[in-house]
Short mmCIF file of C-alpha atoms and ligand atoms in Angstrom, two decimals:
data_model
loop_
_atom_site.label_atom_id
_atom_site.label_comp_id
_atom_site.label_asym_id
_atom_site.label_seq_id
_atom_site.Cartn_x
_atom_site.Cartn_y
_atom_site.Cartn_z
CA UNK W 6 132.70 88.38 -73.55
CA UNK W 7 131.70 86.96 -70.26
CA UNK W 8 131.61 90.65 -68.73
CA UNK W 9 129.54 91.76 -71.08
CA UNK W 10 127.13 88.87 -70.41
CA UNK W 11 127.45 89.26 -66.42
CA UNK W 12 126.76 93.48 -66.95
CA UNK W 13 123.55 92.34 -69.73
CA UNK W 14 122.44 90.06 -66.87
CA UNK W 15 122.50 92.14 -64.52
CA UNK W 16 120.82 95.29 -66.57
CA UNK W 17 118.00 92.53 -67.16
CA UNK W 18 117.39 91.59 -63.18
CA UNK W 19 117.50 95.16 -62.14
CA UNK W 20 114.81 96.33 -64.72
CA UNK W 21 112.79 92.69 -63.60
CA UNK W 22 113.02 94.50 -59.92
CA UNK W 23 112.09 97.45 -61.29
CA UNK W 24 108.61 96.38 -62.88
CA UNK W 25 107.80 94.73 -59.75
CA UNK W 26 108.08 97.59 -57.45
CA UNK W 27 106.40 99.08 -60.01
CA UNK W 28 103.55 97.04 -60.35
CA UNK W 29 103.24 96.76 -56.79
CA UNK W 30 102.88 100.82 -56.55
CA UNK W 31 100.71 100.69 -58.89
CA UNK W 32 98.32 97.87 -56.81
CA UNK W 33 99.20 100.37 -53.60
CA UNK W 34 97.21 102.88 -55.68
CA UNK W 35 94.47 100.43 -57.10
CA UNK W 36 92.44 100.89 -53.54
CA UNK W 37 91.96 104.17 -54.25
CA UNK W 38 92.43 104.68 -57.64
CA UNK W 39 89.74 104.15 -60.29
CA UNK W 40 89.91 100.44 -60.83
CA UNK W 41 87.20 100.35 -57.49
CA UNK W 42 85.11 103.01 -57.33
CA UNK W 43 81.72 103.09 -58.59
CA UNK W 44 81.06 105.32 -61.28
CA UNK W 45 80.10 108.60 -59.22
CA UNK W 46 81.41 106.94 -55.68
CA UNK W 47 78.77 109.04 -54.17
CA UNK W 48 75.37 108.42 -52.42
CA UNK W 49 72.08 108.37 -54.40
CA UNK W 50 70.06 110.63 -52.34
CA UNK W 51 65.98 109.66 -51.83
CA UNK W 52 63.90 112.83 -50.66
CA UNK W 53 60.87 111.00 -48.82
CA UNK W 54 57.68 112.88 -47.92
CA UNK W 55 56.00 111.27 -45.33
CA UNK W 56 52.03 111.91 -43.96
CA UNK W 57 52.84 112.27 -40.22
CA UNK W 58 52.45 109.71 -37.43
CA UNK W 59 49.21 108.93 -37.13
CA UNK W 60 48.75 105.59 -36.24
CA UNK W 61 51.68 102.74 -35.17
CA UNK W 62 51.04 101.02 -38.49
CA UNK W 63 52.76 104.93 -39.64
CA UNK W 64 55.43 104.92 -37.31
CA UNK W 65 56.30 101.61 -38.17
CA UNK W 66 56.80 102.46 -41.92
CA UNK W 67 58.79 105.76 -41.04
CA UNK W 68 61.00 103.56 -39.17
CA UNK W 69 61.52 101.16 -41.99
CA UNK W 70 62.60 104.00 -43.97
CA UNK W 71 65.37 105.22 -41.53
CA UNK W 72 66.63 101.78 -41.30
CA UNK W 73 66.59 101.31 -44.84
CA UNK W 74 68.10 104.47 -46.02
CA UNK W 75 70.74 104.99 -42.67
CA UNK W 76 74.02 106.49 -43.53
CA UNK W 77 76.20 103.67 -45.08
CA UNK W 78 73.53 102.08 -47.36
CA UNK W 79 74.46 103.91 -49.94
CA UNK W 80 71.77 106.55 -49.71
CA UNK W 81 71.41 110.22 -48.08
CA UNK W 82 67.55 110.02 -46.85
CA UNK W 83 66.02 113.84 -46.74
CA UNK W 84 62.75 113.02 -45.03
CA UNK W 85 60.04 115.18 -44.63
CA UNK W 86 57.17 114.80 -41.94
CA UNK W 87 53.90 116.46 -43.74
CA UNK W 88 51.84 116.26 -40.00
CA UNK W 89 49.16 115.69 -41.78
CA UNK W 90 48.95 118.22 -44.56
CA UNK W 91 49.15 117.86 -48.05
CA UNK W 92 50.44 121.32 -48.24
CA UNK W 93 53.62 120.06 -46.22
CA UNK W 94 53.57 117.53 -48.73
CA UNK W 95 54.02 119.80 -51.67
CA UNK W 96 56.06 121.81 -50.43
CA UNK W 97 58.57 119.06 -49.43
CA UNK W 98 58.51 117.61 -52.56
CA UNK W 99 59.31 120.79 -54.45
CA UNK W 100 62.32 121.07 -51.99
CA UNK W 101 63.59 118.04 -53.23
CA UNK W 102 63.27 118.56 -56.17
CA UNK W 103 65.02 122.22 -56.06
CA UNK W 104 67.37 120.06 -54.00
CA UNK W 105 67.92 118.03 -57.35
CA UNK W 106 67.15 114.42 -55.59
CA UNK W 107 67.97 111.45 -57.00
CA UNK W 108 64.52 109.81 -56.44
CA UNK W 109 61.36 110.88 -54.52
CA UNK W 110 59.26 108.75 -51.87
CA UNK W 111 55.19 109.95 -51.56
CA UNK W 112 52.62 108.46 -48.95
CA UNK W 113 49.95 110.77 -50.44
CA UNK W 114 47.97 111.64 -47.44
CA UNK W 115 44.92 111.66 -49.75
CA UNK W 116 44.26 110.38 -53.60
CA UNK W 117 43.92 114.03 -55.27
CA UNK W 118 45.66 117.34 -55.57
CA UNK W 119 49.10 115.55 -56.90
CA UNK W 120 49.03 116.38 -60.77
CA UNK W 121 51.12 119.92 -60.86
CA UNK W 122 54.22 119.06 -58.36
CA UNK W 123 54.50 115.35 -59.08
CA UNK W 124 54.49 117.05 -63.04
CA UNK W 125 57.29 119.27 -61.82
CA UNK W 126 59.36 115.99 -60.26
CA UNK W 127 58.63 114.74 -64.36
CA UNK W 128 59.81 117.48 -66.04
CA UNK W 129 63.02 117.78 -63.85
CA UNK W 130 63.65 114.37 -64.74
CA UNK W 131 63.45 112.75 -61.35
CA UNK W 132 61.38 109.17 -60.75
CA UNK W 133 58.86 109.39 -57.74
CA UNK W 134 57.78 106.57 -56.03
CA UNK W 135 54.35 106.21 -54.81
CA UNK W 136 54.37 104.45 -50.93
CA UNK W 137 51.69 102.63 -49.63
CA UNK W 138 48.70 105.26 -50.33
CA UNK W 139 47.96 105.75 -54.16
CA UNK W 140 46.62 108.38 -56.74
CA UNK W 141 43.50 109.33 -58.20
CA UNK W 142 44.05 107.15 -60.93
CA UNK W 143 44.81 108.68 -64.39
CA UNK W 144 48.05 109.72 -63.29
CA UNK W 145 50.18 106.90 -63.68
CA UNK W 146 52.52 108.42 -65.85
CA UNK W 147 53.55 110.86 -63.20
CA UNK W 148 55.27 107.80 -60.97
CA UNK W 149 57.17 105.02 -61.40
CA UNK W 150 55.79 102.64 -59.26
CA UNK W 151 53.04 102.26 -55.74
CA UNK W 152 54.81 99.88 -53.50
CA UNK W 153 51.40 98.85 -51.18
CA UNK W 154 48.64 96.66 -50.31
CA UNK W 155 45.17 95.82 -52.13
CA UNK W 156 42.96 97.77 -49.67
CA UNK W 157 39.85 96.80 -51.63
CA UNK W 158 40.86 93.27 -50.78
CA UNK W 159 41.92 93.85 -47.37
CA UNK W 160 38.54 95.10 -47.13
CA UNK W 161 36.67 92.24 -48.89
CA UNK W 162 38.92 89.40 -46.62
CA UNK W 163 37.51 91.33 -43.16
CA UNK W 164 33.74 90.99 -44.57
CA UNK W 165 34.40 87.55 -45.58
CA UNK W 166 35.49 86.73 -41.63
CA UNK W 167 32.57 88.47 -40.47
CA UNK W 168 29.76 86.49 -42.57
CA UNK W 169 31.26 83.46 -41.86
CA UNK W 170 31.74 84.07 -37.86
CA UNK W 171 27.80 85.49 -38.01
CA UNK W 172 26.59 82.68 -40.26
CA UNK W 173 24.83 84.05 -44.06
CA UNK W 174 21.31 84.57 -43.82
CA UNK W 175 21.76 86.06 -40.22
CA UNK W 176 21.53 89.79 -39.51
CA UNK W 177 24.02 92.26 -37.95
CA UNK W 178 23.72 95.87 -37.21
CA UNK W 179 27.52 97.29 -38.28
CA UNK W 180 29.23 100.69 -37.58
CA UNK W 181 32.10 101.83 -39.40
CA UNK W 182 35.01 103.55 -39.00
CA UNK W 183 36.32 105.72 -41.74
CA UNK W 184 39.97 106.76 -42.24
CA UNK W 185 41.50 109.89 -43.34
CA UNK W 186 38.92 111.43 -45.52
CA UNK W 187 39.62 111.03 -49.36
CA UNK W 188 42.68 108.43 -48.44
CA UNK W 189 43.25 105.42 -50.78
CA UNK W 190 43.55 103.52 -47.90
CA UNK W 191 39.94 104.66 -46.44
CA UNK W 192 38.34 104.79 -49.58
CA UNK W 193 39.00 101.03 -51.09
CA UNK W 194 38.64 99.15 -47.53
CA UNK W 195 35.30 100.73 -47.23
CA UNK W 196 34.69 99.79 -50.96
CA UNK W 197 35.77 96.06 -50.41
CA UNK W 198 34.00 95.85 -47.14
CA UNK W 199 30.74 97.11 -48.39
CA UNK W 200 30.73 95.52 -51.72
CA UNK W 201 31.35 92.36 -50.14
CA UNK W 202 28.49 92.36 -47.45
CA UNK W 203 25.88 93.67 -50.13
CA UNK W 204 25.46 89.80 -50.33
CA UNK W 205 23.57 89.38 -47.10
CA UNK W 206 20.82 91.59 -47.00
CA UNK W 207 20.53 91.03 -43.26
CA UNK W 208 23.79 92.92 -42.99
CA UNK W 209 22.98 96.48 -42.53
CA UNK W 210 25.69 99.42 -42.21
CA UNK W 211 23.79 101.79 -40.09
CA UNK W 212 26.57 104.30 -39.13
CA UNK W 213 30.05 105.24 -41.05
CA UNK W 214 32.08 108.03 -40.24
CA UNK W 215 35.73 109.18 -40.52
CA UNK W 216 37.95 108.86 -37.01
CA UNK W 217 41.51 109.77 -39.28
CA UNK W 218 43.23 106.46 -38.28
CA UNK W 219 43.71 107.73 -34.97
CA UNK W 220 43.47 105.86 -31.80
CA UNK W 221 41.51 109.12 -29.82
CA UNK W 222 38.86 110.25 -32.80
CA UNK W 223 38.28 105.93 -33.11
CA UNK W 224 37.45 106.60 -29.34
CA UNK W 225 35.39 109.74 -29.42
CA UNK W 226 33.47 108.22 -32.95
CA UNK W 227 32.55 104.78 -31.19
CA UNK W 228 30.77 106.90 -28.36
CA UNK W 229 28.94 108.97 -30.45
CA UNK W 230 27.53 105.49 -32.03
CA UNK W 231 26.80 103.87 -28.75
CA UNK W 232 25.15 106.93 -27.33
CA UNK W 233 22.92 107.03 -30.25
CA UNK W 234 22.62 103.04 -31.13
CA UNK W 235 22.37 100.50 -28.05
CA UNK W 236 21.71 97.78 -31.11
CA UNK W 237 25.33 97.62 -32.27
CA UNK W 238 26.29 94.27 -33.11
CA UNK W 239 29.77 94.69 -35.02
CA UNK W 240 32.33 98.04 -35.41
CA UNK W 241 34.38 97.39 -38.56
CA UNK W 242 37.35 99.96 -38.06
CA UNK W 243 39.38 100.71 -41.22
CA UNK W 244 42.92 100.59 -38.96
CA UNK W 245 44.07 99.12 -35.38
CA UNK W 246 44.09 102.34 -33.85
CA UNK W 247 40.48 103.61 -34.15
CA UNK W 248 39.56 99.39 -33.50
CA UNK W 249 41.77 100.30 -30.40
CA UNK W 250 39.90 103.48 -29.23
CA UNK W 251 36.47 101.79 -30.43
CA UNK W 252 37.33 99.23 -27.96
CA UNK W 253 37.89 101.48 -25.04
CA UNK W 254 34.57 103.42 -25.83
CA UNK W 255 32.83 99.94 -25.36
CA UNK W 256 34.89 98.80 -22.66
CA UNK W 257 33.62 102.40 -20.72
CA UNK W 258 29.69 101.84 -21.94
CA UNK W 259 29.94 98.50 -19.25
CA UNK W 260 29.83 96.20 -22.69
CA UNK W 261 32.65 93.22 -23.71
CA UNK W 262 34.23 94.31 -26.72
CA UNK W 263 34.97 91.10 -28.59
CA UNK W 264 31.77 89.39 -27.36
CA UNK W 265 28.77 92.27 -27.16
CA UNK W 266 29.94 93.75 -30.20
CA UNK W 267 32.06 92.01 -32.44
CA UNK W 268 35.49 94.63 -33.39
CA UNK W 269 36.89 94.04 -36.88
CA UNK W 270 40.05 96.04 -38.05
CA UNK W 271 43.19 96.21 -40.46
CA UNK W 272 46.84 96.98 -40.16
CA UNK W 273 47.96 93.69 -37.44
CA UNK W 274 50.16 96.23 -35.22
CA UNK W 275 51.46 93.97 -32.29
CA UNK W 276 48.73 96.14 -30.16
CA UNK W 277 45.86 94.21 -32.38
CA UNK W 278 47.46 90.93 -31.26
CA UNK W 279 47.50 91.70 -28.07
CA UNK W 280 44.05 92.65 -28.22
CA UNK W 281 42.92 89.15 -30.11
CA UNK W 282 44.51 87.56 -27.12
CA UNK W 283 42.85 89.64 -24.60
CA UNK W 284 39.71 88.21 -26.26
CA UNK W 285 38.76 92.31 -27.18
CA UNK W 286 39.40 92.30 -30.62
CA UNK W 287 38.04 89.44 -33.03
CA UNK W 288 40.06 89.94 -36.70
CA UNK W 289 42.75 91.86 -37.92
CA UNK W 290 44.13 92.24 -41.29
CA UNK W 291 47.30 92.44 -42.37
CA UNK W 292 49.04 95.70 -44.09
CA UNK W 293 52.22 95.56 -44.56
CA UNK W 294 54.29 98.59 -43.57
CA UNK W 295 57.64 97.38 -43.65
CA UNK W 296 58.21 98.46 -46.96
CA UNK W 297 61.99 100.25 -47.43
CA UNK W 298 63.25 97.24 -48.43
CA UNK W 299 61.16 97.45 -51.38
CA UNK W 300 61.54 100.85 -52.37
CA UNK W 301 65.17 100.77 -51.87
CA UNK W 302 65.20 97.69 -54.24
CA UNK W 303 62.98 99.78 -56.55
CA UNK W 304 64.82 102.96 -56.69
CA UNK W 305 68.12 100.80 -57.60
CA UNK W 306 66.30 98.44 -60.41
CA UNK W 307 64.98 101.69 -62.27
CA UNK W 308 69.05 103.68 -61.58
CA UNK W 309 70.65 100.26 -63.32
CA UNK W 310 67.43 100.60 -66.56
CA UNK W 311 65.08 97.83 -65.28
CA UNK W 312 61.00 98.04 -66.12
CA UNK W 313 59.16 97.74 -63.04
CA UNK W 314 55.52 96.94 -62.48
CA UNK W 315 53.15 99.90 -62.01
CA UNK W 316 52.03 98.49 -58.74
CA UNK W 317 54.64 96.49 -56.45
CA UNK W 318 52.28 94.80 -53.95
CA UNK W 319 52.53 93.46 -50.82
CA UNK W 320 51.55 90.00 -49.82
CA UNK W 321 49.13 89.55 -46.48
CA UNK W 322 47.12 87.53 -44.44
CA UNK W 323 44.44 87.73 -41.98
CA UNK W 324 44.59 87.06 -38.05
CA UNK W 325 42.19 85.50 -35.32
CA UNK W 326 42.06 83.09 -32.34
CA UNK W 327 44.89 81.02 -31.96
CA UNK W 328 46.28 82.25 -35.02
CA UNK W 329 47.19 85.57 -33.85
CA UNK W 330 48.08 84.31 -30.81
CA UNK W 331 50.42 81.98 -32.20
CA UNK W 332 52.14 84.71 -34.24
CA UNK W 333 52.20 87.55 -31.75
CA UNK W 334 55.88 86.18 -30.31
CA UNK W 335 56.72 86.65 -34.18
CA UNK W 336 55.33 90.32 -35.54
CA UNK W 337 57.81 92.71 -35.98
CA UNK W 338 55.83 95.72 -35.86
C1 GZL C 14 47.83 101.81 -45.22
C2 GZL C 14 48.12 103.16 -44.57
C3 GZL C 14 47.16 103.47 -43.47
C4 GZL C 14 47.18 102.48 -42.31
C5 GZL C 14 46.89 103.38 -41.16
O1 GZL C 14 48.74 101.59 -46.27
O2 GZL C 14 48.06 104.20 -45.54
O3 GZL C 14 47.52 104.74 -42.92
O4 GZL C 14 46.22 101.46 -42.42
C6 GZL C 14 47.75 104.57 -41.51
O5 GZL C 14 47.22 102.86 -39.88
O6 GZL C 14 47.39 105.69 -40.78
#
């Protein structure tokens, strides 16, 4: 009898040992078995078609997105550099979607032009995400979200500064500086701006063309209006760059940008605080390119089923004097 116990004892202690080694394989294999994994294990992959580099505010964003979507975040970035062209634009965006994307990223260079391909990314059943410029609007049901400013606001806050630093009632002979032609951007700052100043009378816009958010046509623009105008009192520049070359045009007609003519722009590039410092430029407001973050956080809400607003927008705020200065140390961009 007691064998028969001892050999049943023993039968029971080498099949315990056995389930444990088991087990234990079976843990060895959990790290790369399924119990881990995500349910594809494989990148979502974001096709972005950018406008071109334009300004610093651009190169800014474009650098956001790199750092944002860098191997290991769990996304492969395609990205696409349109210099400029909707055509490049287009054609990018049918790549990606030929390329059978996971989501697509637009900064539509201008507001029209969009329906057909951004009705192709529909139809193939992949969400497109509208970046910081918007659509003729209508459209809304061919994107998921715009992640961007208020430009009409931006806009509105830079005549607000001005008709308070002039005093209402006063007068003031303004120039303008466009944007891109037919840009969201260009189109709703010079809305806001011009709306808003329609309540002094004495404020007069006697000049507005386009310098394309670059630095060089801001320059070559600004001396066209001082060659022709020796009254200008204020330059209202729809972006830091062309407020930038605008202030190098005055700088070379023997006049004190800042103080001769008052220079108003938006964006807040570090090179706009520098300028406020330098006592050259006199407001800049905020536009916030910075915004992978947000369209990473985006593209993720609508993969796990979330609703998402129709426009995602950025907070800002405006900079002058001591302000500015006080935050320069601080920008990161
Ligand atoms: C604003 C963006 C504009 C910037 C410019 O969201 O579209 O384009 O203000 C840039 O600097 O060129």
């Amino acid at each position: 009898m007691k064998k028969t116990k001892r050999t049943l004892l023993t039968i029971l202690m080498m099949a315990l040992v056995v389930s444990i080694f088991a087990g234990c394989a079976k843990n060895d294999a959990a790290p790369g078995g399924t119990t881990t994994d995500t349910a594809t294990g494989k990148d979502l992959v974001l096709g972005f078609a950018q406008i071109g580099m334009e300004s610093g505010w651009r190169g800014a964003e474009t650098d956001s997105i790199k750092e944002t979507f860098a191997p290991g975040s769990g996304f492969e970035l395609k990205f696409s550099d349109g210099q400029q062209k909707q055509e490049n634009q287009i054609k990018a965006i049918r790549t990606f979607i030929a390329q059978k994307v996971d989501a697509i990223g637009l900064a539509p260079i201008v507001e029209s032009g969009w329906e057909t391909v951004l009705q192709e990314a529909k139809d193939a059943g992949i969400p497109v995400f509208l970046l910081d410029r918007g659509i003729t609007a209508g459209n809304e049901d061919l994107y998921t979200s715009f992640i961007g400013s208020d430009f009409i606001a931006e806009g509105e806050n830079v005549a607000k500064w001005l008709i308070n630093e002039v005093g209402t009632g006063k007068t003031a002979n303004i120039v303008e500086l466009e944007g891109t032609v037919g840009a969201s951007a260009a189109n709703d700052r010079k809305k806001g701006f011009d709306d808003a100043i329609k309540a002094e009378p004495g404020f007069k816009i006697t000049k507005s063309q386009t310098a394309e958010f670059t630095l060089a046509k801001g320059k070559e623009v600004m001396e066209s209006f001082l060659k022709a105008d020796k009254t200008i009192d204020v330059v209202y520049a729809h972006n830091d760059d062309m407020a930038l070359g605008a202030i190098q045009a005055i700088e070379e007609a023997g006049l004190k940008p800042g103080t001769d003519i008052l220079v108003l722009s938006i964006d807040g590039v570090k090179g706009a605080f520098e300028a406020i410092k330098e006592g050259k430029l006199n407001v800049t407001q905020e536009c916030n390119p910075l915004l992978g973050p947000q369209l990473k956080q985006a593209i993720l809400d609508v993969k796990a089923g979330k609703a998402l607003d129709k426009w995602i927008k950025s907070d800002e705020d405006i900079y002058f004097g001591q302000k500015a200065i006080d935050a320069l140390p601080d920008r990161k961009y």
